[in-house]
Each structure stands twice: as C-alpha cells, then as structure tokens.
XYZ file of C-alpha atoms in Angstrom:
564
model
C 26.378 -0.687 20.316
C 25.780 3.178 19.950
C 29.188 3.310 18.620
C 28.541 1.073 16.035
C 25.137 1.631 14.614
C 26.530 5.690 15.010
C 29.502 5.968 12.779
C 31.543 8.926 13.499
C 32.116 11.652 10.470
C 35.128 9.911 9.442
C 33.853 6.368 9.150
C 30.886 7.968 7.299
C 32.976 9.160 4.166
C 35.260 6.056 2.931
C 32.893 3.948 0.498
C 33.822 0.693 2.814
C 35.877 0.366 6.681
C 39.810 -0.124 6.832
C 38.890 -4.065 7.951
C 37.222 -4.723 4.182
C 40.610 -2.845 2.572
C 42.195 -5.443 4.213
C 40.213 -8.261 3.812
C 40.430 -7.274 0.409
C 44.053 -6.569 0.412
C 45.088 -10.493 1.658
C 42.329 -12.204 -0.238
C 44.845 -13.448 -3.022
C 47.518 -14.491 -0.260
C 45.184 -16.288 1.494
C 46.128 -20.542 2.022
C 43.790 -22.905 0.974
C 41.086 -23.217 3.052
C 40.940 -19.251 3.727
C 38.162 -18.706 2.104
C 36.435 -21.029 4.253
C 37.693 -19.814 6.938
C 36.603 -15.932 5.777
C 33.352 -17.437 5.407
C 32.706 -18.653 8.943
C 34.575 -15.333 9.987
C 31.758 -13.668 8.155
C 28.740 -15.858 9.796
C 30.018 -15.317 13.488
C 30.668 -11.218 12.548
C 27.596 -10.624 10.575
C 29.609 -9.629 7.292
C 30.461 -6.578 6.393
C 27.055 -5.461 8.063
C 27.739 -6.595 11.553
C 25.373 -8.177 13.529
C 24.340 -5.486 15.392
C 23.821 -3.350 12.212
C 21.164 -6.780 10.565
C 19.489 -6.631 14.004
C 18.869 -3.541 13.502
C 17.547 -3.698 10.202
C 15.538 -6.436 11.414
C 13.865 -4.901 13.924
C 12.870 -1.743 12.020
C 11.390 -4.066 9.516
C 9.157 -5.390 12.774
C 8.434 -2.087 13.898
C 7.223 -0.752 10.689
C 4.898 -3.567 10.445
C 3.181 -2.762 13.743
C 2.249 0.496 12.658
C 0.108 -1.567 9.847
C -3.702 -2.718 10.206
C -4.766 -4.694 12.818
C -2.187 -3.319 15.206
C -2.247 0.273 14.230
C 0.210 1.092 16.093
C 1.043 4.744 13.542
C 3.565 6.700 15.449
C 5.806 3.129 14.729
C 5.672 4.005 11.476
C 8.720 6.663 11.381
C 10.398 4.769 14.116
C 10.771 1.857 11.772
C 12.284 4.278 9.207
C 14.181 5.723 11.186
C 15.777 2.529 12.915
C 16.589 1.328 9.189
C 18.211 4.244 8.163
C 20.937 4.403 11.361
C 20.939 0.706 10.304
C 22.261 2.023 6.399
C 23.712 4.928 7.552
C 27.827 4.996 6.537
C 27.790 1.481 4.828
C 28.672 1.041 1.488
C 25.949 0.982 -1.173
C 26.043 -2.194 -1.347
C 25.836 -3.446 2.093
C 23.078 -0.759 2.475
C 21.321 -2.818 -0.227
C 21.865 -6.003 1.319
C 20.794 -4.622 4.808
C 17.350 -2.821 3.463
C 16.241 -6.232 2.139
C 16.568 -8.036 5.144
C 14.730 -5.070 6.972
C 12.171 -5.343 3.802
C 11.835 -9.022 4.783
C 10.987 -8.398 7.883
C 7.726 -6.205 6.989
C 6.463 -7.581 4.285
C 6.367 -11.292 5.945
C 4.366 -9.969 8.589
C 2.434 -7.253 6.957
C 1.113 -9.700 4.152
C 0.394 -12.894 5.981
C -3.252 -12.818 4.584
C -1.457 -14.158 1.429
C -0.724 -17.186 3.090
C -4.434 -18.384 2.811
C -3.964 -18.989 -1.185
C -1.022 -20.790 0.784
C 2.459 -20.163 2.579
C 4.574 -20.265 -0.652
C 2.652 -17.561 -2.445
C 2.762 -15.203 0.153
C 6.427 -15.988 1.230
C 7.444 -15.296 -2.349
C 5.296 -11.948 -2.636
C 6.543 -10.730 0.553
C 10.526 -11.657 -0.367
C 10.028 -9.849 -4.135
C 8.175 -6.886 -2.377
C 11.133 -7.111 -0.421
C 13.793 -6.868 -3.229
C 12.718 -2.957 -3.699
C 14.363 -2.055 -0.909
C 17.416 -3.330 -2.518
C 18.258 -0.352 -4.634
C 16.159 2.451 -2.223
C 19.052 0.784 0.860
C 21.839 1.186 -1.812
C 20.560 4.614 -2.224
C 19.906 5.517 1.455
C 23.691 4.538 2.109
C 24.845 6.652 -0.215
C 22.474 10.048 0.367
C 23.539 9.658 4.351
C 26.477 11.266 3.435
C 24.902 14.577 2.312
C 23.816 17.689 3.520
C 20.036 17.942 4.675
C 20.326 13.869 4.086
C 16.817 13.213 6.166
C 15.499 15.229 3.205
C 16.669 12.986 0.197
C 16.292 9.975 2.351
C 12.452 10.585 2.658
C 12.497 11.133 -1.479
C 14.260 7.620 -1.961
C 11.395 6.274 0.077
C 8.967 7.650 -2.321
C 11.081 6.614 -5.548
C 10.649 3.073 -3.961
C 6.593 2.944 -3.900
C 6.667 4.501 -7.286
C 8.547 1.574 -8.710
C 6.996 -0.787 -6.766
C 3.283 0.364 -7.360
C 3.552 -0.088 -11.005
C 6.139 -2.622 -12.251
C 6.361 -5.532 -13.119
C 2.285 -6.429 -13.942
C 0.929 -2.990 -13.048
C 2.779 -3.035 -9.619
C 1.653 -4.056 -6.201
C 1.371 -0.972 -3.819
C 0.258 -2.533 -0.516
C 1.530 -1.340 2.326
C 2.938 1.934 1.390
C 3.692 4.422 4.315
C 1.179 6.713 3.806
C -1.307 3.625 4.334
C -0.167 3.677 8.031
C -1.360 7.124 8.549
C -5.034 7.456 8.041
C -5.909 8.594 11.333
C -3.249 10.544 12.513
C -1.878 14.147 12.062
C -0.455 13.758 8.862
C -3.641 12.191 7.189
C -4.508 15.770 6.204
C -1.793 16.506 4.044
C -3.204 13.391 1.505
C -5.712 16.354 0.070
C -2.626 17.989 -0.579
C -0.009 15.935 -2.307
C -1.767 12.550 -1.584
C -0.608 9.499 -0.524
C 2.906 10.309 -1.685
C 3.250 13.655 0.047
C 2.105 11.170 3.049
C 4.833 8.726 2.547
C 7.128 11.442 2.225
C 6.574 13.191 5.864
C 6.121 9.557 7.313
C 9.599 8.964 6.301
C 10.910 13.069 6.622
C 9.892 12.517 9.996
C 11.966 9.067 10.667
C 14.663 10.517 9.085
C 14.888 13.431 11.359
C 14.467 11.018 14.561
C 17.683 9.318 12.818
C 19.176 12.690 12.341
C 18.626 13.552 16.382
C 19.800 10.125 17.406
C 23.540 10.667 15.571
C 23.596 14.529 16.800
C 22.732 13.160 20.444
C 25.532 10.599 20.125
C 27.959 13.000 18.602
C 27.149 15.785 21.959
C 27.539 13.087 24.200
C 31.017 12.574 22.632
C 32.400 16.111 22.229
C 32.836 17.023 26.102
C 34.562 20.176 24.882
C 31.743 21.847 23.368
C 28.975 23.278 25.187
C 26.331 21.542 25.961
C 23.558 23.516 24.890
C 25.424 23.914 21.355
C 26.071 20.399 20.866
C 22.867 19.832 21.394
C 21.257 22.581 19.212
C 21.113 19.978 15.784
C 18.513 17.610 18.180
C 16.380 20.614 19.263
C 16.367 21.335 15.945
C 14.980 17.952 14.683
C 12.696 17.635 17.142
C 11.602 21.100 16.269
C 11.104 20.068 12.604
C 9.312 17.081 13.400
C 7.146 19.174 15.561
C 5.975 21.268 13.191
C 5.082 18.768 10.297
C 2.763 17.140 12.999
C 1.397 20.648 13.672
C 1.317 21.392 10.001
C -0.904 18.972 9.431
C -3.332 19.283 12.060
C -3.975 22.885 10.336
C -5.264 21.682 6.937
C -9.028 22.012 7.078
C -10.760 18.537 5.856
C -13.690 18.864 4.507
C -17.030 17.312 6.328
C -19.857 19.074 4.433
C -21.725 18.620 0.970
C -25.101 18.199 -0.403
C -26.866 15.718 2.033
C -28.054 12.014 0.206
C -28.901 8.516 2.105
C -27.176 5.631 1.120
C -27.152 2.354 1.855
C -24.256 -0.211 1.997
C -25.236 -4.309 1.967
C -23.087 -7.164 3.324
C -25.004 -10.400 2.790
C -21.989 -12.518 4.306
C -20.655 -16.220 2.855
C -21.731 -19.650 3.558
C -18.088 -20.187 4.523
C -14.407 -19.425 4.468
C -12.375 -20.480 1.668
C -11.335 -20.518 -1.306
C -14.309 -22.548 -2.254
C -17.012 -20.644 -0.987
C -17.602 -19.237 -4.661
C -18.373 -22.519 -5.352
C -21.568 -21.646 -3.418
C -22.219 -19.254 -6.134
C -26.073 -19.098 -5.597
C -26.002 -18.704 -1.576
C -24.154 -15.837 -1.873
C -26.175 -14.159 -4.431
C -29.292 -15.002 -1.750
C -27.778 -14.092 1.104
C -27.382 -10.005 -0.654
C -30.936 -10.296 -1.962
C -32.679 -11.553 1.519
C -30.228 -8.581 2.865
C -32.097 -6.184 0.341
C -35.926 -7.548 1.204
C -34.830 -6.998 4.975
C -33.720 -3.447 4.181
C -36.817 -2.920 2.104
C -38.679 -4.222 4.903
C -37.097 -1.657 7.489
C -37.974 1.129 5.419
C -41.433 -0.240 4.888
C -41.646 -0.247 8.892
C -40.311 2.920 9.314
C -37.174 1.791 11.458
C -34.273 3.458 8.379
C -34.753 5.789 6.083
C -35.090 4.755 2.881
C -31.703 5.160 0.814
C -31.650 6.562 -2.559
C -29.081 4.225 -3.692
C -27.693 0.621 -2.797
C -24.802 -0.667 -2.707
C -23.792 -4.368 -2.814
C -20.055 -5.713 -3.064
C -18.029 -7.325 -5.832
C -18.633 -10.716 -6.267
C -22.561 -10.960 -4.588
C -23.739 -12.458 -8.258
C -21.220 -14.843 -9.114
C -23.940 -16.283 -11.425
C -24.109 -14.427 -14.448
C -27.527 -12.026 -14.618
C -27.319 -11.875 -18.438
C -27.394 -15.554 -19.330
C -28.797 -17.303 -15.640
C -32.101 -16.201 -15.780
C -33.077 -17.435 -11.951
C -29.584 -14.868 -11.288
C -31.543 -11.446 -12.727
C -35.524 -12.225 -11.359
C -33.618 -12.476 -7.986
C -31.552 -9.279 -8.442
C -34.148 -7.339 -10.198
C -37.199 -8.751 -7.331
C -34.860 -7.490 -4.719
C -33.836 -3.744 -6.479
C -37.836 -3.501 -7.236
C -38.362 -4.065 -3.465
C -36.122 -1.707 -2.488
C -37.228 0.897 -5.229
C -33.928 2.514 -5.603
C -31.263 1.943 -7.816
C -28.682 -0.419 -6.432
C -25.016 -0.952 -7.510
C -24.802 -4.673 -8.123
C -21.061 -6.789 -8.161
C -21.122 -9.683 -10.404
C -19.443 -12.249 -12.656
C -19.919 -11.716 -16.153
C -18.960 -13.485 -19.524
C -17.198 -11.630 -22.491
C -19.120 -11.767 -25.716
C -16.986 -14.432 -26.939
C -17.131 -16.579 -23.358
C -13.071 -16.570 -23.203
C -13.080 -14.706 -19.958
C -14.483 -13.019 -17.096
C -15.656 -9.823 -16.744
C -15.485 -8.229 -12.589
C -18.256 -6.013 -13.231
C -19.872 -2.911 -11.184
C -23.831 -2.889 -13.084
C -25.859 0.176 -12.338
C -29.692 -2.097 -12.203
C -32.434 0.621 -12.102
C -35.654 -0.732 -10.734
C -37.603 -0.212 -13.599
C -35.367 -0.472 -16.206
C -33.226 -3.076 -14.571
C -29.623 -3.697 -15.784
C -27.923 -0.189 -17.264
C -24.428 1.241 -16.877
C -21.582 -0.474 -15.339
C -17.797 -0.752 -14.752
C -15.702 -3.783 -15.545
C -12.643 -3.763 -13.665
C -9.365 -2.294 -14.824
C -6.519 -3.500 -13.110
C -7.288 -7.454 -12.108
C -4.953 -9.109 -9.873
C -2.138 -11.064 -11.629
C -1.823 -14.688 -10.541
C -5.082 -14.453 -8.953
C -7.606 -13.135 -11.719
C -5.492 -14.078 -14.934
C -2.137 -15.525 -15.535
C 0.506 -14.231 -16.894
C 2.616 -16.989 -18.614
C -0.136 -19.262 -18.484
C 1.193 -21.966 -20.991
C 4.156 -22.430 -18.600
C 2.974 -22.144 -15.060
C 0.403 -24.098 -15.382
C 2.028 -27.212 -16.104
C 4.615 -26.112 -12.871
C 2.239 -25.302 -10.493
C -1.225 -26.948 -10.282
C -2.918 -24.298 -8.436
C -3.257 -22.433 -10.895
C -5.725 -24.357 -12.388
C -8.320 -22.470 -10.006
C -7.770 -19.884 -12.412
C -9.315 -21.709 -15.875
C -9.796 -18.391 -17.011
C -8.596 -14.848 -17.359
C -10.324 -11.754 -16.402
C -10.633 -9.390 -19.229
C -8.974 -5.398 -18.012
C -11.883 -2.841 -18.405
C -11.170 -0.302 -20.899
C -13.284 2.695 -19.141
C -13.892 5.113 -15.926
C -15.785 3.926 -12.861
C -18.055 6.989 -12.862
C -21.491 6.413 -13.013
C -25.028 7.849 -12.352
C -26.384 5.572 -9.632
C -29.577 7.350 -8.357
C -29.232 11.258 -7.804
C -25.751 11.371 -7.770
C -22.679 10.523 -10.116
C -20.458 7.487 -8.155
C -16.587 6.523 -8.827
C -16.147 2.714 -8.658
C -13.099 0.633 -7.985
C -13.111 -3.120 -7.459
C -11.007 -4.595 -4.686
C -7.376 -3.939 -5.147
C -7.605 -1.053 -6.983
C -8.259 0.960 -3.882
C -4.676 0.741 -3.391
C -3.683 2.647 -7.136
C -3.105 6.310 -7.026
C -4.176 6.626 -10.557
C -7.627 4.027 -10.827
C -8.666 6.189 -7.240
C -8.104 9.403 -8.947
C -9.508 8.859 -11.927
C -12.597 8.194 -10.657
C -12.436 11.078 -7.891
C -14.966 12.718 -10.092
C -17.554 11.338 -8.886
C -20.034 12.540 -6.156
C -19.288 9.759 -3.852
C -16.796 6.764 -4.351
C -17.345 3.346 -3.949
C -15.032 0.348 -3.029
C -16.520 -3.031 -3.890
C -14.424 -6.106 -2.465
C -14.703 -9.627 -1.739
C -12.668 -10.366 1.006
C -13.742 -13.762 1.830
C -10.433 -15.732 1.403
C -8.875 -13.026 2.866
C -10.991 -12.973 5.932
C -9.875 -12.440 9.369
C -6.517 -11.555 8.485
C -4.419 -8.541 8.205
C -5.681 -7.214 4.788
C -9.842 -6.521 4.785
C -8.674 -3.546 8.091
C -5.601 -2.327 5.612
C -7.995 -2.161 2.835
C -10.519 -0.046 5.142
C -7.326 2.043 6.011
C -6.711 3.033 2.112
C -10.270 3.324 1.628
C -9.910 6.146 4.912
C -6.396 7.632 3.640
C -8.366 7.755 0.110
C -11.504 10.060 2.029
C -9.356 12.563 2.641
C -7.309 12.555 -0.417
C -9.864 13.207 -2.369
C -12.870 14.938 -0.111
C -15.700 12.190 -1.226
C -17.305 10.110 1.117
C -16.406 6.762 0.532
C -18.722 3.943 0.658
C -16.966 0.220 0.952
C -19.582 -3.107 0.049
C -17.991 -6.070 0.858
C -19.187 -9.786 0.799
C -17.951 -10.696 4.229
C -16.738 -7.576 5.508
C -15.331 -5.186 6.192
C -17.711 -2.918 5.185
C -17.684 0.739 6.405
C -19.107 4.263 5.302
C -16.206 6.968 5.267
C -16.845 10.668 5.736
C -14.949 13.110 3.862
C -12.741 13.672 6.349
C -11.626 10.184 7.074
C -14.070 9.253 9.958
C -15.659 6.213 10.042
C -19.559 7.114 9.582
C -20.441 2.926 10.404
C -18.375 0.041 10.043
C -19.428 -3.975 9.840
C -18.261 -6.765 11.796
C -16.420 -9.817 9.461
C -18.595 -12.883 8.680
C -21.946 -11.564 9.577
C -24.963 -9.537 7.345
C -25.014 -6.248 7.997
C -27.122 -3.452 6.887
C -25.715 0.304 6.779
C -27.667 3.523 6.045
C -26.856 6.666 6.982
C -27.073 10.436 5.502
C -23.767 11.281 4.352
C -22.319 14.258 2.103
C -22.115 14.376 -1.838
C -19.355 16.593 -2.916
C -18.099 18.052 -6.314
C -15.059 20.663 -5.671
C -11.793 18.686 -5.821
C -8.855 18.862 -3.584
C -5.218 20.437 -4.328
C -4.326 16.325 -4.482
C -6.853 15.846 -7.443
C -5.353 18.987 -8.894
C -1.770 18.211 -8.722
C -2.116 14.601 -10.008
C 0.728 12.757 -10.429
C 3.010 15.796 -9.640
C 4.158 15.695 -6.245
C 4.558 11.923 -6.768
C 7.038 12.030 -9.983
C 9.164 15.655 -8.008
C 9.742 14.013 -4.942
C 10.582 10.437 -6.907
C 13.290 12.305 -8.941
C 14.217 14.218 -6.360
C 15.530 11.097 -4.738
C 17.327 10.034 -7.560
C 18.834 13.362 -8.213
C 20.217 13.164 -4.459
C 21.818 9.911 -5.450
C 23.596 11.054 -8.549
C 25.004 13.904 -6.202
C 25.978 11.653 -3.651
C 28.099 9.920 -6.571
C 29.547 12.733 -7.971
C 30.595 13.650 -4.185
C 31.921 10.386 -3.909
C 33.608 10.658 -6.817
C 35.089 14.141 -6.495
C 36.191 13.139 -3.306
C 38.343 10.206 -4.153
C 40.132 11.511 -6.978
C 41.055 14.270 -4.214
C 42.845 11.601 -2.069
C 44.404 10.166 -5.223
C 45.844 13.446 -6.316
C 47.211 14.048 -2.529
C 48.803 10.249 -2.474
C 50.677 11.225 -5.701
C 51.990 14.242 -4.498
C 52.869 12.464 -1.035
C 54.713 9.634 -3.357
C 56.570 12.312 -5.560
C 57.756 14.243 -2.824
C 58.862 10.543 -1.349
C-alpha cells in the first residue's frame, strides 16, 4: 500500500503510468465488447486512481470533517490535508481532479448535515457543488507535487480554493474553510495577522509537510545504501518546520484588554423546532421581551449589573414594529424597563411591501426606534431566489420563500449605548469582507436565528467563526441568538459565557471595548489575493515544467530514431 499511495521519483514525473499508455495504445484494436470489458476492468481496479489511492481520498475527506464543530477534533485538520495530498500526489491532473472531489464529498456530506433539515436533497446537492471546488484545486495539487518546496504551493492552492468558493456563484458560500477548524489552537493567533486565510494557509502548510515527511520516510526506508541519519534528514526537517509554525504562533500576543463596558446578550428561545416555528411569530417576540423584564428585574434586585447595552438576536420580532403596533409597545415596554439601549432583530417591510428587510434597529429607550442595519449578503435559496420564475414551478418548496429579502446597501456600525458596535446577521459571520468591514466598531455583534438549524453541526461552527473572528480582529464579540448558541467572546478568542440550545438564557458580563486594529484589519484583502495567486503561479510553473520536460524526451527520441 505504501508503495502505491508513495510513488517513487520516476513515477512522479510522466503526466500518466506506462499501464494508461497502453490502455491507450490498444483502445482502437480492441474487439467488440472491449470496452465493456475495460469498464468492469476499471470498477474492480479503481480506474486510473486505484482503489487504494479513492480510499484514501475518502478517508481524508472523513478526517478533515472531524476536526469541524461538534467534534473538534483540530489537530485532524492537517492530517486530512495531508492524507489527500499523498492521495493526488504523482497522478495526472486529471485524476487528481477526479480524486479531490470524491475526498471533497466526503467532508462536505458530513460537515453540512444541518442542511438536511430544509431536507436531504438540498443539503446533498450543496455539499456535492461545494464539493466540485476541489475539482480544479486536486487538478492543481497533482500537478504542483512535482515541484520544488511543493508543500509550499500546495498550501496556496488550498487558499485559491476558499477564495473561489467564498464568493462565486451568488456571493459564494465559505463554510467550512480550514481556518474555521482552528479557533482554539496554536495557530488561532496568526488570524490577527493575515486572517483567516493566513490560517488556512498554515493549516494546510502544515499537512503538506506531514505529506512531505511521509514520502521522505518511505524513500529512507528504501535507499539501504545511504545513511541513515541522512536519509532521514528531509523528515527531521519537516517535522522541524511544522514545529516551529505551531511555536510561531503561540508567540503572537492576543490582545485581552480595552476600556471596560457591561453588556448584555438575550436568548428568549422558540416555541419549537422547525421550519414553522416563525409561524409563531408573536411567541417569539414574547419570549425576548419576558427575557428583558427578567433581566430588568435582576438588576432591579441587585443579583447583575445592569448592562449598558442589550442585545437580542435576528429574527426575535418577526412582526413588523413599524406597522404592528402591539409589535413596538412590547419592544419599546421591555427597552424602557431595562433603561438601556438594546439592539433589536426584526422583520421589516420595504417601502413598497415587495420584500423583506433582516434588520439590526438600534431602539433607544426614550427615543425608541433609531439607527439600524439591514442585512447585506442574504442567503440565496433561503432568503430570496434566484431564478424565481423557473424554480418555483420545479420545486414547490420554494414557495416558503413568497418573498425576497432586499441586500442592505450600508455598514453595520452603529452607536448602541456608549460604544460604536459592528453588526452582521447570521451567515455573514462567515465573509472575510462583511466581518471586516464592520471591524470598526468597538465591539461586534453576531445576530442569528438558528432555530431550523438547531442541534446540528452548524449553530457550534458558527460560534467557532464568531471565535476565529475575536482574534482576527481584537473586538470582543457578542453572539444573540434565538435558540442558541449564544456566547460572549473575548478578544482573544475565549469564551467569556456561552448558552445552552433551546432554553432562555440571560448573559452579562464586563467585557473590553477596543479601537486599535490588528495587522489583519490592516492588510485587508492582501494576504488573501498573494497567497491565492501564488497558487496559481505554482501551477503555471508546474506546466511550463511539464512542458519543457516533454519536448526534452521528444528531442532525445528523434535523435535516438536518426541515429537508428
């Protein structure tokens, strides 16, 4: 098995084995019936992959996946990469390709099966087209395996993948990136450095160096003739590497300290779970103001300290305050209670009632309703439809979606008591860009209704962006949802409090307001876009390699033929 999975040098530098020359060589001699026969040749061998090479890519898939929320299992993480890349390692690009997807398969099924509560065909076909970006990154892996320092480039294709995949088609889908596997672990730190792409990078640097070790080990093992201690020299090495981005990492000072203010995060809970409990509209909007009279009641009591901002969770007001008047003298009773200004989630029309509006409202307790944020990136398929004329006649689900969400035009940042917050709805936790953007804010805030989603695998990924986003940034991060999971985030990625799923809960606690940004807030998009094309430039010279290389051995077999 070693020798498989481990090509030797030589088997690592033809673009495809002598058995597909043949194959290729006989296919037009073949009698009828050969291709059949090729074909069930193929199934028993595993293809040009070999079976041993798709278990393999398989199984790295599976691994990656446990280093995801709920199981947490990080160090997995670079295993899985690095168990996919022996898997691509000196096949053809297209193979590679081929192999990657079936690895990609294998995580996303797993790491997305809260999807399946909208219903098992939705999130089979998400996790398969999630999937198909690892089409091009295994074609591209194959063919950088062949260079120099190829750990290096194979990390950068990694990155080039989440790029794509985080903003085509719709605006992208970045769940479970790599870095989102690593928010409590010794490379979390270097997110206030290069963010969660420098993250993704080292996760993947450092799987591609355990590859790296695991061909040099099989190679010493092989060449009895050398000395040990030199054929081993290329592991030590790896091992040293790996070493020190661990211990790089645990050097970079995160930051814990910054202007002290109370807060206060509210999770009234949902009748039910469901898809329908929105159709319970005014229960949940009770359940966040009795939550708010019991905090106001605490603080009257003297068991909390009273906050100087609330905040509740997208969604609590699914009635809209502006036009349901019962909807605003509940809110605005409950902020008055309280006496602070609270962040309120809620439904909103447009002017013109075509759509929705996911709104963030600042309501001030004497002035009630002010500024607010209306979400910017809504969830295709889920908060408007793209092609509705057509899929709506194919797929009758989609009639839960009778209208769309209008995209908000502005920033999250708002003044929401004594400081200046950073809002993002949901989702949009998971966007380099909407996260940033709003980074200049005192604290940030993640409101998210997670209801549907409930006891699955995506409210504790969610929590592990919001954490990965802490540190990126140096903000405390505070994250309201209906149901849960709703936590307070220090600066430094440590989880202040935390709520159970499917209960109230009530968090206060003092936490730090900060204002000086980060290297990561700095650098923006930069380290993301170098290390992207850095990938792709490691691809193009892998082709010209390629290329150079075989019209070498075509020059040599016409010399060999003249001199014949």
């Amino acid at each position: 098995m070693a020798q498989e999975i481990l090509p030797d040098r030589s088997a690592a530098k033809g673009a495809g084995t002598a058995a597909d020359a043949g194959a290729g060589a006989g296919a037009g001699a073949e009698a009828p019936g050969g291709r059949l026969s090729r074909l069930r040749r193929g199934l028993r061998t595993g293809g040009r992959a070999g079976w041993p090479r798709i278990l393999l890519a398989v199984a790295a898939g599976l691994v990656m996946w446990s280093a995801f929320p709920p199981v947490n299992l990080t160090p997995l993480a670079p295993a899985g990469v690095a168990l996919l890349t022996l898997a691509l390692r000196g096949r053809t690009p297209r193979t590679g390709a081929w192999l990657a997807f079936l690895g990609g398969a294998a995580f996303f099924i797993p790491v997305l099966e809260g999807i399946s509560r909208i219903g098992p065909d939705g999130w089979i076909i998400l996790s398969l087209v999630e999937a198909a970006y690892f089409l091009p990154m295994g074609a591209g892996i194959a063919m950088v395996a062949r260079l120099p320092g190829w750990p290096v480039w194979t990390a950068a294709l990694w990155v080039g993948e989440e790029f794509v995949r985080g903003r085509f088609p719709f605006g992208g889908f970045p769940w479970a990136r790599l870095a989102f596997s690593q928010t409590a672990t010794p490379l979390t730190p270097y997110a206030s450095y290069g963010g969660a792409p420098l993250v993704t990078f080292l996760t993947a640097l450092i799987g591609g160096l355990l590859a790296y070790a695991a061909v040099a080990a099989v190679r010493a093992h092989r060449r009895t003739e050398a000395p040990r201690g030199r054929a081993l020299a290329p592991v030590a090495a790896s091992l040293a590497l790996i070493a020190a981005v661990a211990g790089g990492g645990m050097l970079i000072p995160t930051p814990a300290s910054g202007r002290p203010v109370t807060v206060a995060v509210v999770q009234g809970n949902v009748p039910r779970l469901g898809l329908d409990f929105l159709g319970q509209r005014k229960a949940v909007l009770n359940n966040h103001v009795k939550a708010t009279h019991d905090l106001a009641a605490q603080v009257r009591a003297g068991t909390v300290a009273k906050p100087e901002l609330v905040v509740w969770p997208e969604n609590a007001s699914d009635l809209d305050p502006y036009t349901e008047p019962d909807a605003y003298n509940a809110i605005d009773g409950a902020v008055k209670d309280i006496g602070v200004p609270v962040l309120v989630g809620a439904l909103t029309d447009t002017p013109d009632g075509e759509k929705v509006e996911n709104r963030g409202i600042v309501w001030d307790p004497g002035t009630g309703p002010g500024d607010y944020y209306v979400k910017r990136h809504p969830v295709p398929f889920g908060e408007y439809l793209p092609f509705r004329d057509v899929l709506t006649k194919l797929i009758t689900r989609f009639e839960r979606i009778p209208r769309d969400f209008a995209k908000g035009k502005r920033s999250g940042v708002m003044r929401l008591g004594p400081v200046d917050i950073g809002d993002v709805i949901c989702f949009e936790v998971a966007y380099d860009k909407e996260v940033r953007d709003v980074a200049r804010g005192d604290l940030l805030v993640v409101q998210t209704n997670n209801a549907t989603y409930g006891k699955t695998s995506l409210p504790p990924q969610q929590i592990a962006m919001s954490r990965l986003r802490a540190v990126e940034h140096g903000r405390t991060i505070l994250v309201a949802a209906t149901s849960g999971i709703s936590a307070i985030v220090a600066p430094d990625g440590r989880m202040v409090d935390r709520s159970r799923e499917f209960v109230p809960d009530i968090q206060v606690a003092k936490v730090p307001a900060r204002t000086s940004r980060t290297l990561s807030d700095r650098l923006g998009e930069a380290p993301e876009w170098t290390l992207a094309l850095l990938g792709l430039g490691a691809i193009g010279a892998a082709a010209w390699t390629a290329r150079r290389a075989a019209r070498g051995t075509a020059g040599k077999t016409a010399e060999q033929n003249e001199g014949n």
